Amino acid sequence: MKFLKLPTNNLHEFILNLRKIGEVHIPIKKGEKSFVFRKTNEPEDISKIQLDYHRTILPLKKYFYHPTETMFEFSKTGFVQPEQSSDVHDIIFGVHACDIHGVLTLDLVFSGKYRDDYYFNRRKNVSLIGLSCMPDEFCFCNSMATDYVEIGFDLFLSEIPGAYIVRIGTSKGDDMLNLSGPLLEEITHNDIDAHKEYSLARKKAFKRFLDIRNLPEIMDLEYESNLWDELGNRCTSCGTCSMVCPTCYCYRIFDDINMDMESGKRRRQWDCCLFRDHAMVAGGHNFRQSRSDRFKHRWLHKQQSFAGVFGRPSCVGCGRCIEACPAKIDIVAESNKIQGAKNND
Amino acid sequence: MTNPYMPHLAKIIRIIPQIDDVRLFQIRLEDEKIRNEFRHRPGQFVMISVLGTGEAPISISSSPTRTGIIELCIRKAGKVTDALFRLKENAVIGIRGPYGNGYFMERIKGNNLLIVAGGIGMAPLRSLLWYSLDNRDDFKDIILMYGTKTPNEMLFKDELFSLLDRGDIKCLLTVDKDDTGTWKTNVGVVTRLFDMISLSPETTYAAICGPPIMYQFVLQKLIECGFSKNRIMMSLERRMQCGIGKCLHCSVGHKYTCTDGPIFTYWDVMNMQEVV
C-alpha cells in the first residue's frame, strides 16, 4: 500500500478539493456532546469539522440503509420499482476504524445469494476516508479487533504531530490525492516513528476490555443465569441500542395503502429484536415473550450467532449502545461480570 | 437487476374449503415464463402478498411433481391470512419464492420414509407425501401417520382415505376423539400408531410436523425406537418477513429459519435455544 503525508495545515484545502468530485460529509457537532456526519453545503462548512470527535449519534448505515424506505409501489396491475439510481458521489470524511468495520459487516449481510440492491445502489456511490482516533471511556474496539482496518477505505488518515499519514486504499483514493498533489509530501522515517508512537499511546488509552474468545461459550453455559433477568428488568425495550448500532440491521416490511384502497407502497423500516413483537408469529405465539429473552438474544446474536454465520462477531466495539442506553446498561461491564472477571482484568 | 423482494402476480384459481378455518388455495402465476420456471422442493415455502395488507410465509402443499399450479393450505391465523380469506376465486395476489431448504431428498433417497403429521402440520408434509409417491421407486417403504383432534379437523380427508387401499404406502390415520361416531379407522393419539408398525431406524428418515406437544411425544418415541437425531427432520415455524436471510425475524440461534430451514434435523434443533 502506498503512503503519503498531509500536513495538518493543508487539511482544509484538501477537503475543499474533494468537493470537486463529490459531496463531502464531515463530522460536526450536533448537541453539547454529540456529533453527526453532515454534508458540507458551502465551502465554509468545512471549518465546522470536529477532528477529535469520538462517535457520531448514528453510524454510517444511515447513508446506505435508510431508517425507512419504499421498496416498490403496487397497484391492481402490478409492481413498480421506483428509480433509485443516483449519480451523486458522496465522500464521507473522518470515519473511524470501528465504523468502517461496521460498513464491511453490513456489506456481508446485504450481499450473498440474495443481493439487496437498495443497499448496494447507495453503497457503491460512497467513498470513505478514514481517520485515526484516541478512545474515550466507551470505546472497546481493541477488544473486538476492529481498532485497525486493512480494507474498506479509499484513504485513511493517521494523525502524527503536525500532519497525517495518508494510506491509500483504492484507485479512487489515489484519484482523490491527485487533486491535491502539491499539498502532499513524502513520508520520512521520523513520521513512521511518530506513527508507531501514536499507535502505542492509543493502545494504552483503552479503558474497557472484553475477552470475546470465550464469551460465546460462557454465555451458552450461563444461558439460564439470573443476570439476564436483571438486565431484562432494567432494559426498557426502547431499541436505542439497535438504532445507533453500526451492525444492527433487522427490518420489518409492511404495506402503506393509498386512499383508493387498491394501490400503495411496500415499505421497510429499521426494526429491533428488543421490541415485543419481533419474534411473534401468526396466532399470537411469541418465541421471545420476556424482555430478558429478547435482551439475551440481542447480545448473543452480536457475539455468537452472527459469528456462526459470518465468521466473526458483528459488534465493532464503537461504544454507542453503552453511551446511548437510557437505562445505563453497560453491556461490556455486564459481560465481564458474566465471565466472572473483575473489571479491567 | 432482479430484485429479490419483488413478488410476481398470481391468480387464485380455486379455493377448496378444508375445515372451519383452513382452506386450500390453488394459485397460478400469471406470467407464463415465470410459471414454467417455478421449481420447488418439498418443504419449501413462498411469501404471499395480499396487496395493501402485507406479506406472510406459507409452506407449499403441492408436490413439485405436479407443475403449473401451486397449492397453499392456509389457516386463517393473522392479518394477512384474514385478508386472504376475504378474497374470492380469480383475485390476484403476489407471490415470491420458493425459499428455504426443503426436505433432504437426496439423503432420503433409497431409504424408508416415515411421515408423521399432526393437525395443520399435514400442509407442508403433503408436498413430501405426493413427491415420494410420484417417485415411488426412489424409496423403500413409505409410512404416513396423521392425527387430528377430531374427524372434522382432518385435512385432505378424501385424498388420504384413497391411500388406505394403496399397496405401496402404509397410511395410518387417527383421531384423538371420535365425536361423530362415524370414524372407521384408528382412535387415539398419533404416537399410538407406532405400535402398529415395525421400523428399521438405520434405514429410515422421519419427517415430522405438528403442534409443539406432538413434537415432544413423537420425538421421544423415535428416540426410543433408536433413530439417530440426524435422521429426524422437523419443520420450524417463524414469521419470516424477507424470506432471504436478512431481516432476522426468523432467527433461531445462528440459524435463519428462512434460508437454513425451515427443515432442520432434530440434532440441529437440540442445539438451538427458544425452539418451541
PDB file of C-alpha atoms in Angstrom, chain B residues 94-257:
ATOM      1  CA  GLY B  94     -48.391 -11.513  -5.043  1.00  0.00           C
ATOM      2  CA  ILE B  95     -46.072 -14.430  -4.639  1.00  0.00           C
ATOM      3  CA  ARG B  96     -42.288 -14.758  -4.392  1.00  0.00           C
ATOM      4  CA  GLY B  97     -40.030 -17.680  -3.730  1.00  0.00           C
ATOM      5  CA  PRO B  98     -39.711 -20.573  -3.268  1.00  0.00           C
ATOM      6  CA  TYR B  99     -37.495 -20.152  -0.238  1.00  0.00           C
ATOM      7  CA  GLY B 100     -35.861 -22.366   2.332  1.00  0.00           C
ATOM      8  CA  ASN B 101     -34.027 -25.660   2.149  1.00  0.00           C
ATOM      9  CA  GLY B 102     -36.841 -28.204   1.897  1.00  0.00           C
ATOM     10  CA  TYR B 103     -36.601 -31.839   2.950  1.00  0.00           C
ATOM     11  CA  PHE B 104     -33.272 -33.500   2.272  1.00  0.00           C
ATOM     12  CA  MET B 105     -34.492 -35.567  -0.666  1.00  0.00           C
ATOM     13  CA  GLU B 106     -31.005 -36.598  -1.820  1.00  0.00           C
ATOM     14  CA  ARG B 107     -30.292 -38.118   1.573  1.00  0.00           C
ATOM     15  CA  ILE B 108     -33.716 -39.737   1.923  1.00  0.00           C
ATOM     16  CA  LYS B 109     -33.497 -41.458  -1.459  1.00  0.00           C
ATOM     17  CA  GLY B 110     -33.085 -45.220  -1.132  1.00  0.00           C
ATOM     18  CA  ASN B 111     -34.370 -45.205   2.450  1.00  0.00           C
ATOM     19  CA  ASN B 112     -37.689 -45.799   4.118  1.00  0.00           C
ATOM     20  CA  LEU B 113     -39.693 -42.660   4.697  1.00  0.00           C
ATOM     21  CA  LEU B 114     -41.830 -42.119   7.779  1.00  0.00           C
ATOM     22  CA  ILE B 115     -44.086 -39.071   7.706  1.00  0.00           C
ATOM     23  CA  VAL B 116     -45.695 -38.044  11.000  1.00  0.00           C
ATOM     24  CA  ALA B 117     -48.198 -35.191  10.881  1.00  0.00           C
ATOM     25  CA  GLY B 118     -50.457 -33.566  13.424  1.00  0.00           C
ATOM     26  CA  GLY B 119     -53.265 -31.125  12.629  1.00  0.00           C
ATOM     27  CA  ILE B 120     -52.240 -28.355  10.252  1.00  0.00           C
ATOM     28  CA  GLY B 121     -48.771 -29.972  10.127  1.00  0.00           C
ATOM     29  CA  MET B 122     -50.042 -32.002   7.184  1.00  0.00           C
ATOM     30  CA  ALA B 123     -49.803 -28.872   4.995  1.00  0.00           C
ATOM     31  CA  PRO B 124     -46.034 -28.955   4.266  1.00  0.00           C
ATOM     32  CA  LEU B 125     -45.856 -32.742   4.567  1.00  0.00           C
ATOM     33  CA  ARG B 126     -48.426 -33.222   1.817  1.00  0.00           C
ATOM     34  CA  SER B 127     -45.835 -31.947  -0.650  1.00  0.00           C
ATOM     35  CA  LEU B 128     -43.356 -34.546   0.590  1.00  0.00           C
ATOM     36  CA  LEU B 129     -46.023 -37.255   0.574  1.00  0.00           C
ATOM     37  CA  TRP B 130     -47.009 -36.812  -3.042  1.00  0.00           C
ATOM     38  CA  TYR B 131     -43.466 -36.190  -4.182  1.00  0.00           C
ATOM     39  CA  SER B 132     -42.391 -39.526  -2.747  1.00  0.00           C
ATOM     40  CA  LEU B 133     -45.443 -41.349  -4.113  1.00  0.00           C
ATOM     41  CA  ASP B 134     -44.851 -39.850  -7.566  1.00  0.00           C
ATOM     42  CA  ASN B 135     -41.226 -41.008  -7.388  1.00  0.00           C
ATOM     43  CA  ARG B 136     -42.146 -44.254  -5.702  1.00  0.00           C
ATOM     44  CA  ASP B 137     -39.134 -46.243  -6.947  1.00  0.00           C
ATOM     45  CA  ASP B 138     -36.733 -43.868  -5.194  1.00  0.00           C
ATOM     46  CA  PHE B 139     -37.851 -45.010  -1.759  1.00  0.00           C
ATOM     47  CA  LYS B 140     -38.281 -48.215   0.160  1.00  0.00           C
ATOM     48  CA  ASP B 141     -41.298 -48.334   2.494  1.00  0.00           C
ATOM     49  CA  ILE B 142     -43.379 -45.197   2.852  1.00  0.00           C
ATOM     50  CA  ILE B 143     -45.433 -44.768   6.002  1.00  0.00           C
ATOM     51  CA  LEU B 144     -47.776 -41.904   6.780  1.00  0.00           C
ATOM     52  CA  MET B 145     -49.088 -41.298  10.288  1.00  0.00           C
ATOM     53  CA  TYR B 146     -51.540 -38.451  10.604  1.00  0.00           C
ATOM     54  CA  GLY B 147     -53.517 -37.484  13.640  1.00  0.00           C
ATOM     55  CA  THR B 148     -56.022 -34.749  14.375  1.00  0.00           C
ATOM     56  CA  LYS B 149     -58.189 -33.992  17.379  1.00  0.00           C
ATOM     57  CA  THR B 150     -61.452 -34.978  15.692  1.00  0.00           C
ATOM     58  CA  PRO B 151     -62.516 -36.366  12.291  1.00  0.00           C
ATOM     59  CA  ASN B 152     -63.769 -32.918  11.276  1.00  0.00           C
ATOM     60  CA  GLU B 153     -60.318 -31.432  11.699  1.00  0.00           C
ATOM     61  CA  MET B 154     -58.591 -33.799   9.306  1.00  0.00           C
ATOM     62  CA  LEU B 155     -57.176 -32.092   6.228  1.00  0.00           C
ATOM     63  CA  PHE B 156     -57.210 -33.633   2.732  1.00  0.00           C
ATOM     64  CA  LYS B 157     -59.550 -36.294   4.025  1.00  0.00           C
ATOM     65  CA  ASP B 158     -60.739 -37.715   0.682  1.00  0.00           C
ATOM     66  CA  GLU B 159     -57.282 -37.798  -0.733  1.00  0.00           C
ATOM     67  CA  LEU B 160     -55.828 -39.515   2.315  1.00  0.00           C
ATOM     68  CA  PHE B 161     -58.638 -42.052   2.572  1.00  0.00           C
ATOM     69  CA  SER B 162     -57.864 -43.071  -1.004  1.00  0.00           C
ATOM     70  CA  LEU B 163     -54.370 -44.008   0.173  1.00  0.00           C
ATOM     71  CA  LEU B 164     -55.741 -46.557   2.629  1.00  0.00           C
ATOM     72  CA  ASP B 165     -56.239 -49.037  -0.210  1.00  0.00           C
ATOM     73  CA  ARG B 166     -52.925 -48.486  -1.909  1.00  0.00           C
ATOM     74  CA  GLY B 167     -50.366 -51.231  -1.531  1.00  0.00           C
ATOM     75  CA  ASP B 168     -47.312 -49.010  -1.872  1.00  0.00           C
ATOM     76  CA  ILE B 169     -47.889 -46.857   1.207  1.00  0.00           C
ATOM     77  CA  LYS B 170     -48.922 -47.623   4.745  1.00  0.00           C
ATOM     78  CA  CYS B 171     -51.359 -44.872   5.589  1.00  0.00           C
ATOM     79  CA  LEU B 172     -52.351 -44.680   9.248  1.00  0.00           C
ATOM     80  CA  LEU B 173     -54.935 -42.067  10.167  1.00  0.00           C
ATOM     81  CA  THR B 174     -56.090 -41.403  13.675  1.00  0.00           C
ATOM     82  CA  VAL B 175     -58.206 -39.008  15.710  1.00  0.00           C
ATOM     83  CA  ASP B 176     -57.824 -38.229  19.400  1.00  0.00           C
ATOM     84  CA  LYS B 177     -61.554 -38.468  19.859  1.00  0.00           C
ATOM     85  CA  ASP B 178     -64.337 -39.536  17.515  1.00  0.00           C
ATOM     86  CA  ASP B 179     -67.193 -37.178  18.316  1.00  0.00           C
ATOM     87  CA  THR B 180     -69.069 -38.098  15.127  1.00  0.00           C
ATOM     88  CA  GLY B 181     -69.480 -41.792  15.770  1.00  0.00           C
ATOM     89  CA  THR B 182     -68.685 -42.463  12.116  1.00  0.00           C
ATOM     90  CA  TRP B 183     -64.890 -42.706  12.221  1.00  0.00           C
ATOM     91  CA  LYS B 184     -63.881 -46.082  10.842  1.00  0.00           C
ATOM     92  CA  THR B 185     -60.179 -46.236  11.492  1.00  0.00           C
ATOM     93  CA  ASN B 186     -57.871 -45.545  14.467  1.00  0.00           C
ATOM     94  CA  VAL B 187     -58.730 -43.587  17.584  1.00  0.00           C
ATOM     95  CA  GLY B 188     -56.004 -42.326  19.910  1.00  0.00           C
ATOM     96  CA  VAL B 189     -53.016 -40.019  19.820  1.00  0.00           C
ATOM     97  CA  VAL B 190     -50.616 -40.315  16.924  1.00  0.00           C
ATOM     98  CA  THR B 191     -47.885 -42.000  18.974  1.00  0.00           C
ATOM     99  CA  ARG B 192     -50.199 -44.985  19.472  1.00  0.00           C
ATOM    100  CA  LEU B 193     -49.753 -45.731  15.760  1.00  0.00           C
ATOM    101  CA  PHE B 194     -46.147 -46.682  16.411  1.00  0.00           C
ATOM    102  CA  ASP B 195     -47.399 -49.917  17.995  1.00  0.00           C
ATOM    103  CA  MET B 196     -48.916 -50.957  14.670  1.00  0.00           C
ATOM    104  CA  ILE B 197     -45.745 -50.994  12.630  1.00  0.00           C
ATOM    105  CA  SER B 198     -42.157 -52.097  12.881  1.00  0.00           C
ATOM    106  CA  LEU B 199     -39.487 -49.611  11.902  1.00  0.00           C
ATOM    107  CA  SER B 200     -35.864 -50.011  10.893  1.00  0.00           C
ATOM    108  CA  PRO B 201     -34.329 -46.781  12.187  1.00  0.00           C
ATOM    109  CA  GLU B 202     -30.971 -47.315  10.445  1.00  0.00           C
ATOM    110  CA  THR B 203     -32.593 -47.141   7.011  1.00  0.00           C
ATOM    111  CA  THR B 204     -35.439 -44.723   7.716  1.00  0.00           C
ATOM    112  CA  TYR B 205     -35.809 -40.962   7.627  1.00  0.00           C
ATOM    113  CA  ALA B 206     -38.642 -39.429   9.648  1.00  0.00           C
ATOM    114  CA  ALA B 207     -40.312 -36.132   8.760  1.00  0.00           C
ATOM    115  CA  ILE B 208     -42.453 -34.577  11.478  1.00  0.00           C
ATOM    116  CA  CYS B 209     -44.680 -31.535  11.528  1.00  0.00           C
ATOM    117  CA  GLY B 210     -47.346 -30.654  14.030  1.00  0.00           C
ATOM    118  CA  PRO B 211     -48.091 -28.774  17.228  1.00  0.00           C
ATOM    119  CA  PRO B 212     -45.338 -28.498  19.886  1.00  0.00           C
ATOM    120  CA  ILE B 213     -46.937 -31.100  22.131  1.00  0.00           C
ATOM    121  CA  MET B 214     -46.939 -33.632  19.307  1.00  0.00           C
ATOM    122  CA  TYR B 215     -43.264 -32.976  18.555  1.00  0.00           C
ATOM    123  CA  GLN B 216     -42.455 -33.696  22.154  1.00  0.00           C
ATOM    124  CA  PHE B 217     -44.087 -37.119  22.214  1.00  0.00           C
ATOM    125  CA  VAL B 218     -43.184 -38.198  18.678  1.00  0.00           C
ATOM    126  CA  LEU B 219     -39.531 -37.268  19.175  1.00  0.00           C
ATOM    127  CA  GLN B 220     -39.459 -39.272  22.363  1.00  0.00           C
ATOM    128  CA  LYS B 221     -40.958 -42.229  20.534  1.00  0.00           C
ATOM    129  CA  LEU B 222     -38.492 -42.017  17.653  1.00  0.00           C
ATOM    130  CA  ILE B 223     -35.531 -41.840  20.005  1.00  0.00           C
ATOM    131  CA  GLU B 224     -36.907 -44.882  21.879  1.00  0.00           C
ATOM    132  CA  CYS B 225     -37.108 -46.685  18.529  1.00  0.00           C
ATOM    133  CA  GLY B 226     -33.411 -45.966  18.030  1.00  0.00           C
ATOM    134  CA  PHE B 227     -33.477 -43.173  15.456  1.00  0.00           C
ATOM    135  CA  SER B 228     -30.313 -41.087  15.058  1.00  0.00           C
ATOM    136  CA  LYS B 229     -31.063 -37.441  15.624  1.00  0.00           C
ATOM    137  CA  ASN B 230     -29.931 -36.523  12.135  1.00  0.00           C
ATOM    138  CA  ARG B 231     -32.488 -38.881  10.596  1.00  0.00           C
ATOM    139  CA  ILE B 232     -35.341 -36.903  12.120  1.00  0.00           C
ATOM    140  CA  MET B 233     -36.471 -33.860  10.159  1.00  0.00           C
ATOM    141  CA  MET B 234     -38.598 -31.130  11.716  1.00  0.00           C
ATOM    142  CA  SER B 235     -40.206 -28.077  10.192  1.00  0.00           C
ATOM    143  CA  LEU B 236     -39.965 -24.871  12.255  1.00  0.00           C
ATOM    144  CA  GLU B 237     -42.470 -22.072  12.140  1.00  0.00           C
ATOM    145  CA  ARG B 238     -41.368 -18.449  12.301  1.00  0.00           C
ATOM    146  CA  ARG B 239     -42.665 -15.157  10.979  1.00  0.00           C
ATOM    147  CA  MET B 240     -40.314 -14.644   8.050  1.00  0.00           C
ATOM    148  CA  GLN B 241     -40.503 -11.144   6.643  1.00  0.00           C
ATOM    149  CA  CYS B 242     -37.784 -11.063   3.998  1.00  0.00           C
ATOM    150  CA  GLY B 243     -37.507 -14.798   3.309  1.00  0.00           C
ATOM    151  CA  ILE B 244     -33.926 -14.317   2.147  1.00  0.00           C
ATOM    152  CA  GLY B 245     -31.858 -14.451   5.318  1.00  0.00           C
ATOM    153  CA  LYS B 246     -31.568 -10.767   6.148  1.00  0.00           C
ATOM    154  CA  CYS B 247     -34.343  -9.249   8.266  1.00  0.00           C
ATOM    155  CA  LEU B 248     -33.661 -11.559  11.243  1.00  0.00           C
ATOM    156  CA  HIS B 249     -37.278 -12.064  12.282  1.00  0.00           C
ATOM    157  CA  CYS B 250     -36.939 -15.817  11.886  1.00  0.00           C
ATOM    158  CA  SER B 251     -33.539 -16.254  13.512  1.00  0.00           C
ATOM    159  CA  VAL B 252     -33.157 -19.119  15.958  1.00  0.00           C
ATOM    160  CA  GLY B 253     -29.665 -19.051  17.399  1.00  0.00           C
ATOM    161  CA  HIS B 254     -27.315 -18.681  14.489  1.00  0.00           C
ATOM    162  CA  LYS B 255     -29.727 -20.249  12.036  1.00  0.00           C
ATOM    163  CA  TYR B 256     -32.197 -18.445   9.849  1.00  0.00           C
ATOM    164  CA  THR B 257     -35.401 -20.411   9.565  1.00  0.00           C
TER     165      THR B 257
END
